[in-house]
XYZ file of C-alpha atoms in Angstrom:
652
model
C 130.327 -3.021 11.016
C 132.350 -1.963 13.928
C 136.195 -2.318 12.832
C 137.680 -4.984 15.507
C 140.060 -2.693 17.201
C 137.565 -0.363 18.056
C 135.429 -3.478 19.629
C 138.903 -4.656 21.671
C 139.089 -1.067 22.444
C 136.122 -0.533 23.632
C 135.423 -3.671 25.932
C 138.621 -3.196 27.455
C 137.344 0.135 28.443
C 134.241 -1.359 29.438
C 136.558 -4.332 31.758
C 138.128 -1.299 33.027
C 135.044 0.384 34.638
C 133.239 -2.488 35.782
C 136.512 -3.214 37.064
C 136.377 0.184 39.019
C 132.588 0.022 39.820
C 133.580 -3.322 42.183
C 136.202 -1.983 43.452
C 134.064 1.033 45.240
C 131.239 -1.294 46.074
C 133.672 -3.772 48.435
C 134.771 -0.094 49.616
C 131.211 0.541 50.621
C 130.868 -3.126 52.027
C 133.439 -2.524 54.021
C 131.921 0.580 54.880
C 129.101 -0.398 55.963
C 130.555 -3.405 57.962
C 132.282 -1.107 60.089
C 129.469 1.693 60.378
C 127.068 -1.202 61.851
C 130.373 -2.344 64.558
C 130.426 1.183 65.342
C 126.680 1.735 65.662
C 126.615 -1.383 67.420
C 129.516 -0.417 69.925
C 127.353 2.866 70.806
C 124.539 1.126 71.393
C 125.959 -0.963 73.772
C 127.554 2.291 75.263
C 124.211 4.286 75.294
C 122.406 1.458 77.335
C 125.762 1.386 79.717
C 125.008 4.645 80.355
C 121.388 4.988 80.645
C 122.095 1.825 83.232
C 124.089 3.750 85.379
C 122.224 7.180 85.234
C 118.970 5.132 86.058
C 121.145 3.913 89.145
C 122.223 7.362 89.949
C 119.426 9.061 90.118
C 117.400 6.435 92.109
C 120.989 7.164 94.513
C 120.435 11.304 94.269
C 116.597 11.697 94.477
C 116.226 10.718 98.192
C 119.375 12.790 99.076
C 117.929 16.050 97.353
C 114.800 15.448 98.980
C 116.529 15.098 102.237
C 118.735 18.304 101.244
C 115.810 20.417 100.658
C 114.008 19.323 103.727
C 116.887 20.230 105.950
C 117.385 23.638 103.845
C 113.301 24.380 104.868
C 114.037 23.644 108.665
C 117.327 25.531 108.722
C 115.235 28.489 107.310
C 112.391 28.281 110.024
C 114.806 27.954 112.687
C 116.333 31.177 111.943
C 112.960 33.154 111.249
C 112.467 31.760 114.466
C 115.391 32.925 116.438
C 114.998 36.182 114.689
C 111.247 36.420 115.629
C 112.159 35.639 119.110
C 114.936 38.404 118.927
C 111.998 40.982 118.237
C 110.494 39.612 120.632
C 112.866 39.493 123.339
C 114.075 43.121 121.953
C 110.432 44.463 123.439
C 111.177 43.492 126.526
C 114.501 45.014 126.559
C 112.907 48.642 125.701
C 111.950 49.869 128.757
C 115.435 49.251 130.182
C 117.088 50.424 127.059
C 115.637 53.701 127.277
C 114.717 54.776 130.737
C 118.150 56.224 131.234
C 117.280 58.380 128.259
C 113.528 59.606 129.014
C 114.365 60.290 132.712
C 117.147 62.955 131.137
C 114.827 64.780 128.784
C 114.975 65.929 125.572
C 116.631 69.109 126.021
C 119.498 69.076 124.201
C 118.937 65.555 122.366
C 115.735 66.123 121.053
C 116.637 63.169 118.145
C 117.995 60.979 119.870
C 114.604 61.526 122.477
C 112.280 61.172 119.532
C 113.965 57.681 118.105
C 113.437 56.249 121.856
C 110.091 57.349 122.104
C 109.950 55.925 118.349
C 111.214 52.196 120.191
C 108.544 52.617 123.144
C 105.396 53.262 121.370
C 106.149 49.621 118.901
C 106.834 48.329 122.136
C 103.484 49.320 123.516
C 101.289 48.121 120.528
C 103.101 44.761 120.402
C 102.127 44.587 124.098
C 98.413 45.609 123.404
C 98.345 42.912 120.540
C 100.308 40.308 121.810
C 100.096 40.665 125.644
C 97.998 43.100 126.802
C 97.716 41.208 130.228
C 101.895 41.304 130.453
C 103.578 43.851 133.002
C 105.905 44.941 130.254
C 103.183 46.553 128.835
C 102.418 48.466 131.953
C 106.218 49.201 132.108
C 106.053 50.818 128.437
C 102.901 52.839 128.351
C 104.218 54.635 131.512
C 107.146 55.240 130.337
C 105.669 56.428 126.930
C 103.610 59.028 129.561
C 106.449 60.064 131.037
C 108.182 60.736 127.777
C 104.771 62.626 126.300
C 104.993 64.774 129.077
C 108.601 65.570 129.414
C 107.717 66.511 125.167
C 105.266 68.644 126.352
C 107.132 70.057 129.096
C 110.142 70.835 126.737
C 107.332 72.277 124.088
C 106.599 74.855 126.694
C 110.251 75.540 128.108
C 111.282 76.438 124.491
C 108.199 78.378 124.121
C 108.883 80.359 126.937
C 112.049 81.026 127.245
C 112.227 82.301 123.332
C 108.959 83.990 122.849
C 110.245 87.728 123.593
C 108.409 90.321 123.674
C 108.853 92.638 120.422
C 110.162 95.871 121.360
C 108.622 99.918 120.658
C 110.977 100.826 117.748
C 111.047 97.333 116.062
C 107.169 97.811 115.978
C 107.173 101.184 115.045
C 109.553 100.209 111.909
C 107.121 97.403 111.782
C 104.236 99.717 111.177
C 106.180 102.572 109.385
C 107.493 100.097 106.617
C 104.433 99.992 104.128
C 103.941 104.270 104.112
C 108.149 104.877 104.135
C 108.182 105.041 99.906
C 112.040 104.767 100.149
C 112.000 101.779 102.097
C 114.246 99.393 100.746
C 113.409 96.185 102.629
C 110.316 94.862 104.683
C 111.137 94.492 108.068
C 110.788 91.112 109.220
C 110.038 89.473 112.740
C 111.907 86.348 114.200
C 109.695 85.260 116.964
C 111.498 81.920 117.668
C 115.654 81.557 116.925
C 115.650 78.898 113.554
C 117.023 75.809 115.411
C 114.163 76.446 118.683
C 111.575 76.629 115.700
C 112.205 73.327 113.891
C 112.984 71.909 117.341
C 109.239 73.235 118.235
C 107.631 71.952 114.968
C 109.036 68.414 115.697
C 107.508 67.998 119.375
C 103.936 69.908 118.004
C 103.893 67.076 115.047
C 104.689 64.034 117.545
C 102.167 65.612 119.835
C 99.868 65.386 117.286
C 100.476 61.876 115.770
C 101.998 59.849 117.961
C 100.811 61.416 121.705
C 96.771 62.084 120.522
C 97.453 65.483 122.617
C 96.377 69.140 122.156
C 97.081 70.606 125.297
C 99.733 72.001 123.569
C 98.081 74.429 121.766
C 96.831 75.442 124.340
C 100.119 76.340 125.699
C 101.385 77.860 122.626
C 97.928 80.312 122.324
C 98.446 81.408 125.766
C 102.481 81.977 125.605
C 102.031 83.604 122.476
C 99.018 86.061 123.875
C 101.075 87.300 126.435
C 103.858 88.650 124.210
C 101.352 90.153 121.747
C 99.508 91.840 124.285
C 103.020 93.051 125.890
C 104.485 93.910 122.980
C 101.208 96.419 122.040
C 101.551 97.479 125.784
C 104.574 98.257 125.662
C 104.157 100.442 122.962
C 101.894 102.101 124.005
C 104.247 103.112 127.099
C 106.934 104.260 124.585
C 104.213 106.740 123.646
C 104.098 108.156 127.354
C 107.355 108.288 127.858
C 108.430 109.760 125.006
C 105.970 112.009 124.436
C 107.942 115.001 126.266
C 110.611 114.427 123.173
C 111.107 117.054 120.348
C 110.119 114.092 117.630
C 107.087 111.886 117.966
C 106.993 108.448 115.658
C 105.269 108.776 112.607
C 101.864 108.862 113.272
C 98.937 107.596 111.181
C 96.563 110.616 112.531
C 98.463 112.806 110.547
C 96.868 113.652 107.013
C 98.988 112.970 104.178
C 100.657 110.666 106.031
C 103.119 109.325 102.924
C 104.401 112.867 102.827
C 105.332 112.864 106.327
C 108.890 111.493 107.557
C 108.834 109.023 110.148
C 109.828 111.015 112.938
C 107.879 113.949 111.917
C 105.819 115.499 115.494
C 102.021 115.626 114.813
C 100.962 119.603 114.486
C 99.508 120.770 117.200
C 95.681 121.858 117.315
C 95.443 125.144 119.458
C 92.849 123.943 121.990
C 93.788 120.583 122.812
C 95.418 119.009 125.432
C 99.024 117.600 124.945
C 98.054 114.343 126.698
C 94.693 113.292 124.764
C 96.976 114.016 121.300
C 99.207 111.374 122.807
C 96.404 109.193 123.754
C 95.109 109.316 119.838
C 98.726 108.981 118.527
C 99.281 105.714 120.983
C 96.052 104.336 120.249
C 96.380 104.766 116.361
C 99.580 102.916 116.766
C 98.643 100.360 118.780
C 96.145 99.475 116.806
C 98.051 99.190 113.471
C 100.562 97.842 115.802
C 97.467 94.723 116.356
C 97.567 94.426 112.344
C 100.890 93.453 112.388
C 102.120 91.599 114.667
C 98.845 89.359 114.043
C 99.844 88.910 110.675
C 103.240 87.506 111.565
C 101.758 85.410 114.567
C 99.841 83.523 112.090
C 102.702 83.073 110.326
C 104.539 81.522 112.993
C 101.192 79.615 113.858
C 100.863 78.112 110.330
C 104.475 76.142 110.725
C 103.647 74.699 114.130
C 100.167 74.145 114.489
C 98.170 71.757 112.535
C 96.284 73.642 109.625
C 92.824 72.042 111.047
C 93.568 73.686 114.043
C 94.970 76.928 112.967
C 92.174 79.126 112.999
C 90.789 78.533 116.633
C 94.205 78.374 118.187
C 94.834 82.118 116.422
C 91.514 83.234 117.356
C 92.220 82.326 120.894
C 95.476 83.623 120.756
C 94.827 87.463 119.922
C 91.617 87.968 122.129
C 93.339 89.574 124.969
C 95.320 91.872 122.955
C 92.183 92.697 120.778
C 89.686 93.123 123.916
C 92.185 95.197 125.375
C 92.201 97.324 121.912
C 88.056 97.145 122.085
C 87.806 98.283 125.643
C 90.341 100.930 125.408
C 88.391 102.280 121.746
C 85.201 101.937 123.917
C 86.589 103.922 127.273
C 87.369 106.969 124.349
C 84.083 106.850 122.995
C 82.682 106.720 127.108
C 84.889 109.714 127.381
C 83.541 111.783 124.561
C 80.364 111.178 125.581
C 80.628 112.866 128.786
C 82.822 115.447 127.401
C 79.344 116.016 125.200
C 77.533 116.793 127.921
C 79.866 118.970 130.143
C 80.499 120.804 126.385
C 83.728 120.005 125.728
C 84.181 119.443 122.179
C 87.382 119.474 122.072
C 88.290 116.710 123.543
C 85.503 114.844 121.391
C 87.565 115.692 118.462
C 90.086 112.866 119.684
C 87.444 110.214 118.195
C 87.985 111.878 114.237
C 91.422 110.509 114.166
C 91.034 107.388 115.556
C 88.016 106.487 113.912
C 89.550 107.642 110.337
C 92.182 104.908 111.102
C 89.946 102.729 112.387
C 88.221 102.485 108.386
C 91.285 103.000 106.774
C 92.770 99.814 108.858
C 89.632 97.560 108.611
C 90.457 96.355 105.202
C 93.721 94.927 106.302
C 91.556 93.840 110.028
C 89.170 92.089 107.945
C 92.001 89.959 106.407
C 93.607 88.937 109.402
C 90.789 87.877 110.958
C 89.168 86.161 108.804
C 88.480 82.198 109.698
C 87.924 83.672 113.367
C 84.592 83.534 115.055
C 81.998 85.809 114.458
C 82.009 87.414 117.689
C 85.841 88.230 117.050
C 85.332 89.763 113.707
C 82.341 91.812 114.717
C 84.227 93.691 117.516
C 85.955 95.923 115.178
C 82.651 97.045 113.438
C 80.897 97.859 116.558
C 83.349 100.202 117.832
C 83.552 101.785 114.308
C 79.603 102.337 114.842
C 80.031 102.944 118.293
C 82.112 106.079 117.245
C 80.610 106.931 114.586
C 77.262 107.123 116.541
C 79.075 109.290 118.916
C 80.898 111.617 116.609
C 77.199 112.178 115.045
C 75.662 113.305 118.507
C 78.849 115.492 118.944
C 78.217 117.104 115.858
C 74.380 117.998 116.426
C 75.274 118.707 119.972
C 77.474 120.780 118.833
C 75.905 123.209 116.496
C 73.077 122.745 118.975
C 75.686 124.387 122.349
C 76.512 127.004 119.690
C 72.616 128.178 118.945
C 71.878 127.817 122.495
C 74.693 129.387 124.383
C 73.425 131.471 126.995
C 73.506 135.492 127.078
C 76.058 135.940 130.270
C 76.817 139.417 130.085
C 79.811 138.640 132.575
C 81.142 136.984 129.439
C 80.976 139.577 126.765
C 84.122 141.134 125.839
C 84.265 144.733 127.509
C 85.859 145.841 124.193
C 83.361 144.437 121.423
C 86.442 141.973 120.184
C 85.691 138.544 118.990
C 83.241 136.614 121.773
C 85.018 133.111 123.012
C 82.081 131.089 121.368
C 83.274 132.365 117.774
C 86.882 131.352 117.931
C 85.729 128.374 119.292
C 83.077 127.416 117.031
C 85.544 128.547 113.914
C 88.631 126.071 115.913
C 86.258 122.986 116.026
C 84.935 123.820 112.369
C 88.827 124.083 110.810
C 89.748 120.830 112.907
C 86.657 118.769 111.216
C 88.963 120.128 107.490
C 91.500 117.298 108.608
C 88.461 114.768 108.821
C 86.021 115.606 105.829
C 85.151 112.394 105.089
C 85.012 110.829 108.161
C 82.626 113.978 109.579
C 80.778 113.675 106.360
C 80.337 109.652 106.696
C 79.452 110.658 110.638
C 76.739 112.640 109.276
C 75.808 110.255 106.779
C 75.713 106.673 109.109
C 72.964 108.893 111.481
C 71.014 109.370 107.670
C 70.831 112.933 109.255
C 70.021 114.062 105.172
C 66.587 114.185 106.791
C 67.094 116.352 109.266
C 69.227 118.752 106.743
C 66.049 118.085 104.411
C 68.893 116.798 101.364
C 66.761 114.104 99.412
C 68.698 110.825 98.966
C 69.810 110.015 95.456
C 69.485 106.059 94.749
C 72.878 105.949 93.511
C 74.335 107.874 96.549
C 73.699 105.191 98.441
C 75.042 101.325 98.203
C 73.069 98.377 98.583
C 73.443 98.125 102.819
C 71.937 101.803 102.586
C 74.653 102.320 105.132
C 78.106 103.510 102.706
C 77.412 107.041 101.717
C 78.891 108.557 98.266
C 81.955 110.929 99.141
C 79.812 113.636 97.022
C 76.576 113.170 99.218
C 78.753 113.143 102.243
C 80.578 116.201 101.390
C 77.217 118.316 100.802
C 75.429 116.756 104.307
C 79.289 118.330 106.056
C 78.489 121.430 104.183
C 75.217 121.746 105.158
C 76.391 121.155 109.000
C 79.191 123.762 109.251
C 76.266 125.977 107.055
C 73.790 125.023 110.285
C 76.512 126.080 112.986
C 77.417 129.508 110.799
C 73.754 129.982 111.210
C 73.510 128.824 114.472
C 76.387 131.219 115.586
C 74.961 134.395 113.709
C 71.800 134.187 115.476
C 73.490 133.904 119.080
C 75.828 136.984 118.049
C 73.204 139.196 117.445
C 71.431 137.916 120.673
C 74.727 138.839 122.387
C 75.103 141.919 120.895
C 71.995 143.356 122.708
C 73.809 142.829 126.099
C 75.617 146.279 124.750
C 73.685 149.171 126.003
C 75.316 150.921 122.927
C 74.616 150.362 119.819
C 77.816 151.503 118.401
C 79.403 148.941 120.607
C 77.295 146.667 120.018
C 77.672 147.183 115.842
C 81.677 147.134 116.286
C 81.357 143.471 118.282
C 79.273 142.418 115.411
C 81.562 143.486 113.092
C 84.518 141.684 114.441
C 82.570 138.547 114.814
C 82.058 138.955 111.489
C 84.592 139.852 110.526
C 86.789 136.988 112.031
C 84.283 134.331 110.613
C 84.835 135.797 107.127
C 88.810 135.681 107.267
C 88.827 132.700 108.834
C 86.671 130.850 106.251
C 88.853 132.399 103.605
C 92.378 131.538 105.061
C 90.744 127.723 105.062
C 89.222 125.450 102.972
C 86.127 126.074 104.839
C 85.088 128.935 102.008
C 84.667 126.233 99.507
C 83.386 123.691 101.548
C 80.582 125.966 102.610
C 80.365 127.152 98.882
C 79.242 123.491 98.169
C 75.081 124.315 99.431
C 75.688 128.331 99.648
C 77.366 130.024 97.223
C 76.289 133.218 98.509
C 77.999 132.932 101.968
C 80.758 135.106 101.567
C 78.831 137.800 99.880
C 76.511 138.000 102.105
C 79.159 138.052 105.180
C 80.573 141.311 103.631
C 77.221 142.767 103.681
C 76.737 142.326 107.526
C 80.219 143.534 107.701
C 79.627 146.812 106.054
C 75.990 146.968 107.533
C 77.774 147.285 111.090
C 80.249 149.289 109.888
C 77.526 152.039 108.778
C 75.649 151.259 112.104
C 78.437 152.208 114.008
C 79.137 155.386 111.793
C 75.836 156.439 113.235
C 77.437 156.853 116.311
C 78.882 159.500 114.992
C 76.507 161.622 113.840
C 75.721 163.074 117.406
C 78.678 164.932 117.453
C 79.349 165.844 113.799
C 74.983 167.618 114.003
C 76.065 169.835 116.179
C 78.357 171.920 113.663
C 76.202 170.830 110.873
C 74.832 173.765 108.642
C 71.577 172.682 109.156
C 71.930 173.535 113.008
C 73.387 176.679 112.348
C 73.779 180.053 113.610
C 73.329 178.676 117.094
C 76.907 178.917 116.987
C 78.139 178.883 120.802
C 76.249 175.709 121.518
C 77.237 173.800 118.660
C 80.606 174.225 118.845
C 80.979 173.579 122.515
C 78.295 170.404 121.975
C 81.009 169.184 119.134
C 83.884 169.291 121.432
C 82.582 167.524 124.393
C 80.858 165.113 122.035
C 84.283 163.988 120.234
C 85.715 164.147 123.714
C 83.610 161.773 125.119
C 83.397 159.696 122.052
C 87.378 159.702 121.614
C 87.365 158.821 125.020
C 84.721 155.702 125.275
C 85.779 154.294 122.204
C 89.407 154.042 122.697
C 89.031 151.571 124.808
C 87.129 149.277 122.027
C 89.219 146.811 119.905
C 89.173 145.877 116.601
C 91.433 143.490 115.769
C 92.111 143.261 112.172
C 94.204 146.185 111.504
C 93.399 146.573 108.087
C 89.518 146.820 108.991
C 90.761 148.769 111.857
C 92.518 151.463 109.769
C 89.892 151.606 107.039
C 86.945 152.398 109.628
C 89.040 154.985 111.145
C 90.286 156.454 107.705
C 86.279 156.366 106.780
C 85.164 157.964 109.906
C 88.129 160.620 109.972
C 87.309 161.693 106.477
C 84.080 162.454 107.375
C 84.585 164.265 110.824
C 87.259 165.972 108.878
C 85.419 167.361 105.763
C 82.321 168.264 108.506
C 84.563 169.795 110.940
C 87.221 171.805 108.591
C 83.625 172.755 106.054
C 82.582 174.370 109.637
C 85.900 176.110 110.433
C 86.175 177.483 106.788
C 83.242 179.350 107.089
C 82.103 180.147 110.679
C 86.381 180.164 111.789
C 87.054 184.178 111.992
C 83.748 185.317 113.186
C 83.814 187.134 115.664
C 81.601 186.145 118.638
C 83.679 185.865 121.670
C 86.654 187.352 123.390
C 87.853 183.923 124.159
C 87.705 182.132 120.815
C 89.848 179.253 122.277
C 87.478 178.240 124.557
C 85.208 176.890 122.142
C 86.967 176.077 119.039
C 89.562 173.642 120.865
C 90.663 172.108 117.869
C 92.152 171.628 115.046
C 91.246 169.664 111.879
C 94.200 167.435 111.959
C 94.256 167.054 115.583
C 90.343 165.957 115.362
C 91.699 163.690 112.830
C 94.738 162.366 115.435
C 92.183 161.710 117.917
C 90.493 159.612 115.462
C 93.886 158.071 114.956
C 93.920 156.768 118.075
C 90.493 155.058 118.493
C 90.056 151.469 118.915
C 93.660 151.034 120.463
C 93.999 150.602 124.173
C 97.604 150.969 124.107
C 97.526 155.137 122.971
């Protein structure tokens, strides 16, 4: 049993809680109470408001609407006054820039450009809009007048700066890729900077906006002029200062990187001064043609169209390269009738040129290319037409040596060397500065035929037409072999014209002679040595065959004190003395003119008139067999031998 304090206790506690527990629950009645008037309160605030929002928007709905409708119309109204001010501003154009295309574009080429720019919108909204309007009549005429006041000013600028470039410029020009030491290309400025860009504008408006090409026409034919003046007027500098002690650096002259650029050509003994400036102008003028092409179509590229580029260029350098064709083609008219009156020399003017001619046609080929056929074959057909020429030069000349005729008005009095050998050895030294060009003469005629040399498959390329430099060099060998031969033969036809032999040995021998020496002091030993070794051995035989052949001569004078003639002792001695009298005196008046073969055949023949002479005065001297020894033995040995001394020298 629970003791009864603890029960009082513990129900008082018990009072005390339930006590507690009612206490919060009228807190949470009261609570509540007032959460619902709230609640309530809101309610009646929420449906105020939803009330009045209903009434506001059914207020703002129609206004927004009416807003936005008024916004739309204010919007078309000003797309409208703005179309019409694009509108009106077309009609405005023609006034607004008249002033401005009447003045020109000289000057304001811009400002011209942006008008023109205004006219041609104008125009198309005409053609679209209005095409039966007068405004649109207005614009399009004015647009024509301001095309060809473009024009106009594309062919003022075009002409007034296009200057022609001068001689030394071009000779600079041209002497720039051989000058090793050069430090800096040399450059061309056809057109000032600010005329070019103002050029390249009006050729690029042409083009798009005025549908026009007359201009390029313009610009060919401008540009034409001043490259056919420019190579004209270099060639004019050659004339006039071709009296000067130095001559530009000219591309004739072998070894031409060796040579300074104001180095004077050697001079060929033979030619004329004037044809060696003809070659040296041509030469130039036609690298002169490489070059200034080049930087033409340069200057083309930036201002004509690229579609048009290559038949604007090809029209542009026809004069100047017609004028280089016709002037190649009057030299190769003038050898040919310098073939037939015999005058090889002047012939010898095509070697040059057409050696420059090949060496050039690489760089020829370049420029030209994109050009017409007809343009790029010119240069070929001269090449051919000179080789073809050269060829018949050649054969015509080895044929003029075989055949020269026997004019005994025209053989040397003296037995020296005949006209037709120093002439035929001249021509043969001058074809050393053009081996491969003679050779490739020979070669483009397939003339191995005629020199019976049998074609090699790989001597030949595929055209059959480009020769190796080792088959050319053996066809030029056999030529100069041919004319050697050729010249022999008509020597010893000439040589019979002597009614002595003696004479007629010591001619030989200086023909000879000369030939030998002069093959040796050149290249032409070794070029001959190429199909006949044997040449110069067999020259010295001929040489010392004439040499004993005139000895003979001799012998008529040197019997008479011979032992085998003796004791008919008056006779012989007085048949000696008028014999080396008469001898003495015909053949001083002969000439040999190498001194060392000179000397050696008088040496020879003094030794041996000597030995016979003092052998006969040794042993026939003091017999006695006249009163008047004197008479008969005149001389002495050594003044026999100074008589021989003075043979063979018309000046004693």
């Amino acid at each position: 049993m629970i003791p009864p304090q603890e029960a009082s206790a513990r129900r008082r506690e018990i009072e005390d809680k339930l006590k507690q527990e009612e206490e919060t629950l009228s807190f949470i009645r009261d609570s509540l109470e007032k959460s619902d008037q709230l609640t309530k309160n809101m309610v009646s605030i929420l449906s105020s408001f939803e009330s009045r929002l209903m009434k506001l928007e059914n207020s703002i709905i129609p206004v927004h609407k009416q807003t936005e409708n008024l916004q739309r119309l204010q919007e078309n109204v000003e797309k409208t006054l703005s179309c019409l001010d694009h509108v009106i501003s077309y009609y405005h154009v023609a006034s607004d820039t008249e002033k401005i295309i009447r003045e020109g574009p000289t000057g304001r080429l811009e400002e011209y450009l942006g008008s023109m720019a205004k006219i041609q919108k104008a125009v198309e909204y005409f053609q679209d809009n209005s095409p039966d309007s007068p405004e649109l009549n207005k614009v399009k005429l004015l647009f024509e007048r301001g095309k060809e006041a473009l024009e106009s000013e594309f062919r003022s600028l075009m002409t007034r700066h296009s200057k022609v470039v001068s001689p030394v410029l071009i000779l600079d020009l041209i002497s720039g890729d051989d000058d090793l030491d050069a430090q800096e290309d040399v450059t061309l400025e056809h057109l000032p900077e600010s005329v070019l860009q103002d050029v390249i504008r009006i050729s690029r408006w042409l083009v798009e906006y005025g549908r026009n090409q007359d201009f390029m026409n313009v610009y060919y034919q401008i540009r034409s002029s001043q490259l056919d003046r420019s190579i004209k007027g270099l060639k004019e500098h050659f004339h006039k200062s071709s009296s000067s002690s130095g001559v530009p650096y000219s591309p004739a002259i072998p070894n031409k990187r060796k040579d300074t650029p104001t180095k004077k050509p050697v001079k060929r003994p033979g030619r004329d001064d004037m044809l060696d400036v003809e070659t040296d102008a041509y030469i130039h003028c036609v690298s002169a043609f490489v070059k200034l092409a080049q930087s033409e179509y340069q200057l083309l590229a930036d201002i004509i169209p690229e579609h048009h580029q290559k038949k604007t260029f090809d029209s542009l350098i026809q004069d100047a390269l017609d004028g280089l064709m016709l002037e190649g083609e009057n030299i190769v008219s003038a050898a040919r009738k310098a073939i037939v009156r015999h005058d090889f020399s002047t012939v010898l003017t095509v070697f040059p040129i057409l050696r420059h001619l090949k060496q050039t046609k690489p760089e020829f080929d370049q420029v030209l290319q994109g050009t017409a056929a007809s343009t790029k074959n010119k240069l070929p057909g001269l090449i051919t037409s000179m080789e073809t020429i050269g060829a018949k030069a050649l054969e015509d000349f080895a044929d003029n040596i075989k055949n020269d005729p026997d004019k005994e008005y025209n053989m040397p009095k003296d037995g020296t060397v005949h006209e037709l050998t120093s002439n035929a050895i001249l021509f043969l030294q001058q074809l050393l500065d053009f081996q491969e060009t003679a050779g490739a003469m020979l070669a483009s005629q397939v003339l191995g035929d005629t020199y019976n040399i049998p074609l090699d498959p790989r001597e030949t390329s595929s055209s059959a037409t480009s020769y190796s430099s080792e088959f050319s060099k053996r066809l030029l060998s056999t030529y100069i072999c041919k004319v050697l031969g050729n010249l022999q033969l008509n020597l010893l036809s000439k040589s019979k014209v002597y009614e002595d032999p003696a004479l007629s040995a010591i001619f030989l021998h200086n023909n000879y002679n000369y030939i030998l020496k002069s093959l040796e002091k050149s290249e032409l030993i070794q070029l001959v040595a190429v199909t006949q070794k044997t040449a110069e051995r067999s020259y010295r035989e001929h040489i010392e065959q004439q040499i004993q052949t005139y000895q003979r001569s001799w012998l008529k004078v040197t019997d008479y004190i011979a032992e085998k003639n003796l004791p008919v002792f008056q006779p012989g001695v007085k048949g000696f003395n008028d014999g080396l009298e008469e001898l003495c005196k015909i053949q001083k008046a002969w000439a040999i003119p190498d001194t060392e073969q000179r000397d050696r055949i008088r040496q020879a023949q003094k030794t041996i008139v000597k030995e016979t002479y003092g052998a006969f005065l040794q042993k026939f001297g003091s017999v006695p067999f006249t009163k008047n020894p004197e008479k008969y033995i005149k001389y002495g040995v050594e003044q026999v031998g100074d008589m021989i001394d003075r043979l063979f020298d018309t000046s004693a």
